[in-house]
Short mmCIF file of C-alpha atoms and ligand atoms in Angstrom, two decimals:
data_model
loop_
_atom_site.label_atom_id
_atom_site.label_comp_id
_atom_site.label_asym_id
_atom_site.label_seq_id
_atom_site.Cartn_x
_atom_site.Cartn_y
_atom_site.Cartn_z
CA MET A 341 -8.04 31.44 13.31
CA ASP A 342 -7.08 31.58 9.87
CA HIS A 343 -6.48 27.93 9.41
CA ILE A 344 -4.24 25.85 6.77
CA VAL A 345 -6.23 21.81 6.56
CA LEU A 346 -3.72 19.17 6.42
CA THR A 347 -5.16 15.86 5.87
CA GLY A 348 -4.62 12.25 4.88
CA ASP A 349 -4.77 8.69 3.95
CA ARG A 350 -2.34 4.82 3.64
CA PRO A 351 -3.46 4.00 0.01
CA THR A 352 -3.09 0.75 0.93
CA GLY A 353 -6.78 -0.67 -0.21
CA PRO A 354 -10.83 2.02 -0.51
CA LEU A 355 -11.83 3.74 2.26
CA HIS A 356 -14.41 3.15 4.50
CA LEU A 357 -17.30 4.29 6.47
CA GLY A 358 -14.85 4.17 9.56
CA HIS A 359 -13.03 6.90 7.46
CA TYR A 360 -15.79 9.13 6.50
CA PHE A 361 -17.03 9.14 9.56
CA GLY A 362 -14.90 9.75 10.80
CA SER A 363 -12.53 12.61 8.82
CA LEU A 364 -13.83 12.41 5.51
CA ALA A 365 -17.56 13.91 6.93
CA ASN A 366 -14.96 16.92 7.80
CA ARG A 367 -12.52 17.63 5.28
CA VAL A 368 -15.98 18.43 3.19
CA ALA A 369 -17.17 20.60 5.49
CA LEU A 370 -13.97 22.38 6.13
CA GLN A 371 -13.36 22.80 2.17
CA ASP A 372 -14.52 25.85 2.44
CA THR A 373 -13.16 28.06 4.83
CA TYR A 374 -10.34 27.17 5.41
CA PRO A 375 -6.52 26.11 2.73
CA MET A 376 -6.55 22.80 2.06
CA TYR A 377 -3.46 19.60 1.20
CA VAL A 378 -5.11 16.02 1.53
CA LEU A 379 -1.45 14.02 1.26
CA ILE A 380 -1.68 10.40 -0.43
CA ALA A 381 0.80 9.08 2.04
CA ASP A 382 1.88 6.45 -0.24
CA TYR A 383 5.46 6.21 1.77
CA GLN A 384 3.94 5.63 4.80
CA VAL A 385 1.78 1.70 3.12
CA ILE A 386 5.85 0.07 3.72
CA THR A 387 5.57 0.76 7.96
CA ASP A 388 3.29 -2.90 8.11
CA ARG A 389 3.92 -4.69 4.92
CA ASP A 390 7.12 -5.51 3.26
CA ARG A 391 6.48 -4.55 -0.88
CA PRO A 392 3.63 -1.67 -1.39
CA GLY A 393 1.21 -4.13 -3.39
CA GLU A 394 -0.52 -2.66 -5.78
CA ILE A 395 0.10 0.70 -5.53
CA GLN A 396 -1.10 3.01 -8.13
CA ARG A 397 -4.34 1.03 -8.12
CA ASN A 398 -5.38 1.99 -5.08
CA VAL A 399 -4.15 5.55 -5.86
CA THR A 400 -6.21 5.67 -8.16
CA ASP A 401 -8.97 4.53 -6.16
CA LEU A 402 -8.26 6.92 -2.84
CA LEU A 403 -8.38 9.41 -5.39
CA LEU A 404 -11.78 8.50 -6.98
CA ASP A 405 -13.26 8.16 -3.00
CA TYR A 406 -12.26 11.97 -2.37
CA LEU A 407 -14.30 12.82 -6.02
CA ALA A 408 -17.51 10.97 -4.62
CA VAL A 409 -17.47 11.97 -1.23
CA GLY A 410 -16.34 15.53 -2.25
CA LEU A 411 -13.94 16.93 -2.03
CA ASP A 412 -13.33 20.05 -4.68
CA PRO A 413 -9.67 19.90 -6.18
CA ALA A 414 -10.24 23.56 -7.26
CA LYS A 415 -10.17 24.04 -3.41
CA VAL A 416 -8.24 21.33 -2.42
CA ALA A 417 -4.10 20.13 -3.29
CA ILE A 418 -3.86 16.37 -3.24
CA PHE A 419 -0.67 15.14 -3.28
CA ARG A 420 1.78 12.36 -2.69
CA HIS A 421 4.95 11.79 -0.30
CA SER A 422 6.75 10.75 -3.30
CA ALA A 423 5.94 12.88 -5.60
CA ILE A 424 7.25 16.63 -2.60
CA PRO A 425 11.52 15.64 -2.14
CA GLU A 426 11.08 19.47 -0.37
CA LEU A 427 8.86 17.11 2.27
CA ASN A 428 10.56 13.85 2.75
CA GLN A 429 13.54 16.07 3.67
CA LEU A 430 12.17 17.67 5.98
CA MET A 431 12.74 14.36 7.94
CA LEU A 432 15.74 13.95 8.58
CA PRO A 433 16.29 16.99 10.55
CA PHE A 434 12.28 16.52 12.83
CA LEU A 435 14.62 12.85 13.37
CA SER A 436 16.58 14.53 15.34
CA LEU A 437 14.41 16.37 17.81
CA VAL A 438 13.13 13.61 19.49
CA SER A 439 14.37 10.55 21.07
CA VAL A 440 14.09 6.15 20.35
CA ALA A 441 11.89 6.20 23.79
CA GLU A 442 9.50 8.80 23.07
CA LEU A 443 9.27 6.56 19.46
CA SER A 444 9.14 3.28 20.76
CA ARG A 445 5.95 4.42 22.89
CA ASN A 446 3.90 5.52 20.24
CA PRO A 447 0.90 3.59 21.59
CA THR A 448 -1.16 3.93 17.37
CA VAL A 449 1.84 1.88 16.41
CA LYS A 450 2.61 -0.41 19.29
CA ASP A 451 -0.68 -2.08 18.48
CA GLU A 452 -0.14 -1.49 14.04
CA ILE A 453 3.03 -3.51 15.05
CA ALA A 454 0.29 -6.66 17.62
CA HIS A 455 -2.16 -6.55 13.89
CA SER A 456 1.00 -6.85 11.35
CA SER A 457 2.17 -9.49 8.98
CA GLN A 458 5.44 -9.24 9.19
CA GLN A 459 7.47 -11.59 10.82
CA THR A 460 10.27 -8.31 12.22
CA VAL A 461 9.45 -4.80 12.30
CA ASN A 462 11.04 -2.32 10.53
CA GLY A 463 12.59 0.85 11.42
CA LEU A 464 10.04 3.09 9.47
CA MET A 465 7.26 1.15 11.30
CA PHE A 466 8.94 3.87 14.24
CA THR A 467 9.77 6.50 12.68
CA TYR A 468 6.86 7.04 10.19
CA PRO A 469 5.06 9.52 13.23
CA VAL A 470 7.77 11.54 12.64
CA HIS A 471 7.66 11.71 8.57
CA GLN A 472 3.31 11.85 9.17
CA ALA A 473 4.93 15.86 11.75
CA ALA A 474 6.61 16.41 7.91
CA ASP A 475 3.80 15.84 6.47
CA ILE A 476 1.54 17.84 8.65
CA LEU A 477 4.46 20.98 9.18
CA PHE A 478 5.55 21.60 5.42
CA CYS A 479 2.47 23.03 4.57
CA LYS A 480 2.52 24.85 7.77
CA GLY A 481 -0.79 23.14 8.78
CA THR A 482 -2.28 24.30 12.25
CA LEU A 483 -5.60 21.98 12.26
CA VAL A 484 -5.77 18.02 10.68
CA PRO A 485 -9.15 16.26 10.79
CA VAL A 486 -8.61 12.52 11.58
CA GLY A 487 -9.84 9.95 13.87
CA ARG A 488 -8.69 9.09 16.65
CA ASP A 489 -5.77 5.95 15.83
CA GLN A 490 -4.18 9.07 14.46
CA LEU A 491 -3.88 11.72 17.95
CA PRO A 492 -0.86 9.59 18.94
CA HIS A 493 0.91 11.61 15.70
CA VAL A 494 -0.82 14.69 16.74
CA GLU A 495 0.86 14.79 19.41
CA MET A 496 4.73 13.94 17.93
CA THR A 497 3.92 16.35 15.69
CA ARG A 498 3.10 19.46 18.10
CA LEU A 499 6.71 18.00 19.78
CA VAL A 500 8.58 18.71 17.24
CA ALA A 501 6.93 21.68 15.79
CA ARG A 502 7.37 22.91 19.24
CA ARG A 503 11.51 21.73 19.30
CA PHE A 504 12.30 23.22 16.28
CA ASN A 505 11.62 25.97 17.50
CA GLU A 506 12.56 25.85 20.85
CA ARG A 507 16.14 24.56 18.61
CA TYR A 508 15.96 26.55 15.68
CA ALA A 509 13.98 29.39 15.07
CA ALA A 510 9.92 29.88 15.50
CA VAL A 511 9.30 28.36 12.13
CA PHE A 512 5.74 26.24 12.56
CA PRO A 513 2.61 26.67 14.11
CA VAL A 514 1.47 24.42 17.15
CA PRO A 515 -1.34 22.33 15.01
CA GLU A 516 -4.61 20.47 16.39
CA ALA A 517 -5.99 17.51 15.44
CA MET A 518 -9.59 17.29 14.67
CA MET A 519 -11.43 14.84 15.36
CA GLY A 520 -15.14 13.73 13.99
CA ASP A 521 -18.02 14.89 17.06
CA GLY A 522 -19.72 11.62 15.71
CA PRO A 523 -19.31 8.58 17.64
CA LEU A 524 -16.40 6.12 17.49
CA VAL A 525 -17.60 3.64 14.44
CA LYS A 526 -15.75 0.03 14.84
CA GLY A 527 -15.42 -3.33 12.58
CA LEU A 528 -18.17 -5.40 11.96
CA ASP A 529 -16.18 -7.70 13.84
CA GLY A 530 -16.58 -5.43 17.05
CA GLY A 531 -12.33 -4.20 16.77
CA LYS A 532 -11.18 -1.12 15.45
CA MET A 533 -12.85 -0.96 11.32
CA SER A 534 -9.33 -1.51 8.99
CA LYS A 535 -8.96 -2.28 5.51
CA SER A 536 -6.46 -4.83 6.87
CA ARG A 537 -8.43 -6.37 9.57
CA GLY A 538 -11.76 -7.43 6.49
CA ASN A 539 -14.47 -5.75 8.90
CA ALA A 540 -15.17 -2.75 7.40
CA ILE A 541 -17.59 -1.06 4.48
CA PRO A 542 -16.06 0.14 2.06
CA LEU A 543 -17.28 3.18 -0.30
CA SER A 544 -17.50 2.18 -3.14
CA ALA A 545 -18.32 -1.42 -1.93
CA THR A 546 -21.71 -2.36 -3.84
CA GLU A 547 -24.94 -2.82 -2.73
CA ASP A 548 -24.88 -6.21 -2.48
CA GLU A 549 -21.79 -6.26 -1.42
CA THR A 550 -22.23 -3.85 1.32
CA ALA A 551 -26.07 -6.83 2.51
CA ALA A 552 -22.97 -9.19 2.94
CA LEU A 553 -20.81 -7.55 4.40
CA ILE A 554 -23.57 -6.18 7.43
CA ARG A 555 -25.31 -10.14 6.75
CA LYS A 556 -21.55 -11.28 8.93
CA ALA A 557 -21.67 -8.67 11.19
CA ARG A 558 -21.70 -9.49 14.65
CA THR A 559 -23.87 -10.24 17.07
CA ASP A 560 -25.45 -12.23 19.61
CA SER A 561 -28.58 -14.06 20.46
CA GLU A 562 -30.87 -11.47 22.19
CA ARG A 563 -34.10 -10.91 20.66
CA LEU A 564 -34.56 -7.93 21.95
CA ILE A 565 -32.58 -4.95 20.55
CA THR A 566 -30.77 -2.19 22.80
CA PHE A 567 -28.64 -0.11 22.76
CA ASP A 568 -25.28 -1.26 24.96
CA GLU A 569 -22.02 -0.05 24.36
CA ARG A 570 -20.95 -1.65 27.06
CA ASP A 571 -22.51 -5.09 28.20
CA ARG A 572 -24.13 -5.49 23.36
CA PRO A 573 -20.81 -3.37 22.42
CA GLU A 574 -21.27 -4.95 18.55
CA VAL A 575 -25.46 -4.26 18.82
CA ALA A 576 -24.82 -1.44 20.20
CA ASN A 577 -21.45 -0.78 16.76
CA LEU A 578 -24.49 -1.66 14.39
CA LEU A 579 -26.94 0.76 15.65
CA THR A 580 -24.63 3.84 15.88
CA LEU A 581 -23.21 2.26 11.63
CA ALA A 582 -28.14 3.52 10.84
CA ALA A 583 -28.06 6.53 13.42
CA LEU A 584 -25.40 7.89 11.53
CA CYS A 585 -26.50 6.94 8.72
CA LEU A 586 -30.02 7.84 8.87
CA GLY A 587 -29.97 10.64 10.88
CA ARG A 588 -30.77 9.09 14.20
CA PRO A 589 -30.25 8.14 17.98
CA GLN A 590 -29.05 4.76 18.72
CA ARG A 591 -31.83 3.81 20.92
CA GLU A 592 -34.51 4.55 18.88
CA LEU A 593 -33.43 2.77 16.35
CA ALA A 594 -33.14 -0.04 19.08
CA ASP A 595 -37.08 1.34 20.01
CA GLU A 596 -38.24 0.50 17.24
CA ILE A 597 -36.45 -3.06 16.09
CA GLY A 598 -37.40 -4.58 19.12
CA TYR A 599 -37.85 -7.74 19.41
CA GLY A 600 -37.18 -8.23 15.38
CA GLY A 601 -33.68 -9.64 16.52
CA ALA A 602 -30.74 -9.36 14.88
CA ALA A 603 -31.98 -10.29 11.39
CA ALA A 604 -34.70 -7.10 11.42
CA LEU A 605 -31.29 -5.60 12.46
CA LYS A 606 -29.25 -6.20 10.20
CA ARG A 607 -31.60 -5.19 7.07
CA LEU A 608 -31.65 -1.55 8.41
CA VAL A 609 -28.63 -1.19 8.86
CA THR A 610 -27.84 -2.31 5.40
CA ASP A 611 -30.24 -0.72 4.03
CA ALA A 612 -29.68 3.03 6.24
CA VAL A 613 -25.68 2.44 5.00
CA ASN A 614 -27.03 1.42 0.76
CA ASP A 615 -29.32 4.54 0.91
CA PHE A 616 -26.51 7.03 2.02
CA LEU A 617 -24.30 5.97 0.46
CA ARG A 618 -25.35 5.41 -2.65
CA PRO A 619 -25.30 9.82 -4.03
CA ILE A 620 -21.20 8.92 -3.43
CA ARG A 621 -21.23 5.31 -5.16
CA ARG A 622 -23.43 7.48 -7.68
CA ARG A 623 -20.04 10.73 -8.40
CA ARG A 624 -18.03 8.48 -7.54
CA ARG A 625 -19.17 6.53 -12.08
CA GLU A 626 -19.30 9.87 -12.49
CA HIS A 627 -15.16 10.73 -12.87
CA THR A 628 -12.08 9.00 -14.77
CA ALA A 629 -9.12 7.98 -13.29
CA GLU A 630 -7.37 10.38 -15.59
CA GLU A 631 -10.23 13.53 -14.84
CA ALA A 632 -8.12 12.42 -10.42
CA HIS A 633 -5.07 12.45 -11.88
CA VAL A 634 -5.06 15.94 -13.50
CA ALA A 635 -6.55 16.94 -10.04
CA LEU A 636 -3.52 14.96 -8.28
CA ALA A 637 -0.62 16.91 -11.11
CA GLU A 638 -2.24 19.31 -9.85
CA GLY A 639 -2.04 19.23 -6.13
CA ASN A 640 1.24 17.96 -6.31
CA ARG A 641 2.49 21.17 -8.00
CA ARG A 642 0.81 23.50 -4.79
CA ALA A 643 2.44 21.32 -2.30
CA ARG A 644 5.24 20.63 -3.77
CA GLU A 645 5.94 24.95 -3.45
CA ARG A 646 5.18 25.11 -0.41
CA ALA A 647 7.59 22.06 0.81
CA ILE A 648 10.25 24.33 -1.49
CA THR A 649 9.27 27.24 1.46
CA THR A 650 8.93 25.75 4.29
CA LEU A 651 12.64 24.08 3.69
CA ASP A 652 14.10 26.74 2.82
CA GLU A 653 13.78 28.19 5.59
CA VAL A 654 13.98 25.12 7.41
CA ARG A 655 17.27 25.19 5.69
CA ASP A 656 18.45 29.01 7.17
CA ALA A 657 17.28 28.01 10.52
CA MET A 658 19.21 25.89 11.10
CA LYS A 659 22.41 27.15 8.97
CA PHE A 660 23.33 25.14 6.75
N1 LIG B 1249 -1.06 8.07 9.28
C1 LIG B 1249 -2.79 8.44 8.63
C2 LIG B 1249 -3.25 6.59 8.35
O1 LIG B 1249 -2.85 5.41 8.88
C3 LIG B 1249 -1.80 8.72 7.21
C4 LIG B 1249 -1.52 9.65 7.13
C5 LIG B 1249 0.06 10.14 6.95
C6 LIG B 1249 -1.71 11.04 8.19
N2 LIG B 1249 0.13 11.20 6.76
C7 LIG B 1249 -0.47 12.85 7.72
C8 LIG B 1249 -2.98 11.81 8.32
C9 LIG B 1249 -0.60 13.03 8.57
C10 LIG B 1249 -3.26 12.93 9.12
C11 LIG B 1249 -2.03 14.22 8.71
O2 LIG B 1249 -4.54 6.37 8.15
#
């Protein structure tokens, strides 16, 4: 199967280990095999906050994170929503293909509303999954490497693609999600790892910042360290983090720590994470913001070309 890979991130802050094991590692592996687009989803930032915040700085940081983990701009088109008018325009016909009820029952949207700091919920919060369908379909993406929380959005995209094809003409492929095959990494408080929830380990944190974050992680008072996801989820999550970084099974690490307690566990996790991230952090320092923005300009150009072609096909299919 010849795939076109599309995925992306909101520029709301630095990427973290949850992103890495959930999606970034897959992207880096796929870039040698398939054409790939990576989206900086700047219009998606204003779903759960009133203002885009430090958007330019966050875009630059995201670009540097991409280069640091090994995405190669010669292979991957890195682009942003706001640079591609034709992608954004696809949202209009797409919105007409889904019902308000379908928009309202998206579990990821519900979860984001629950964690939002806003007093009211804005319209984009309910409709951005359809915008995300435009993100994926503008380039006729077929494979979408994402974390588990994004599955409802990929489902929405499949729905939009099928309905457009039925109603007008067979323009779009029906894409598939691709999840990391490893265990789910949670945040240091046991909830979903998320930059806005303050429980994440950023890829770009210093070694000292990483140590401080892990020191504050929730554990329990049992001295014997065991891997028990059901009854000791926080300890299990720390073991999972170390296991992913070291490429070793959680139980083996737990046995090694034995009666060392939370302190020994946290030391092990800190060393594992810092060793794992050292080459990524080094690569990050080797790139400049200017270089990163040159890569973005080229990616924008390539993505826009693609979006213009697809929007033409869509207008033809709709006989506009
Ligand atoms: N919703 C994704 C996130 O919050 C970002 C995103 C926007 C995305 N458009 C996308 C991911 C298209 C995959 C495909 O991280």
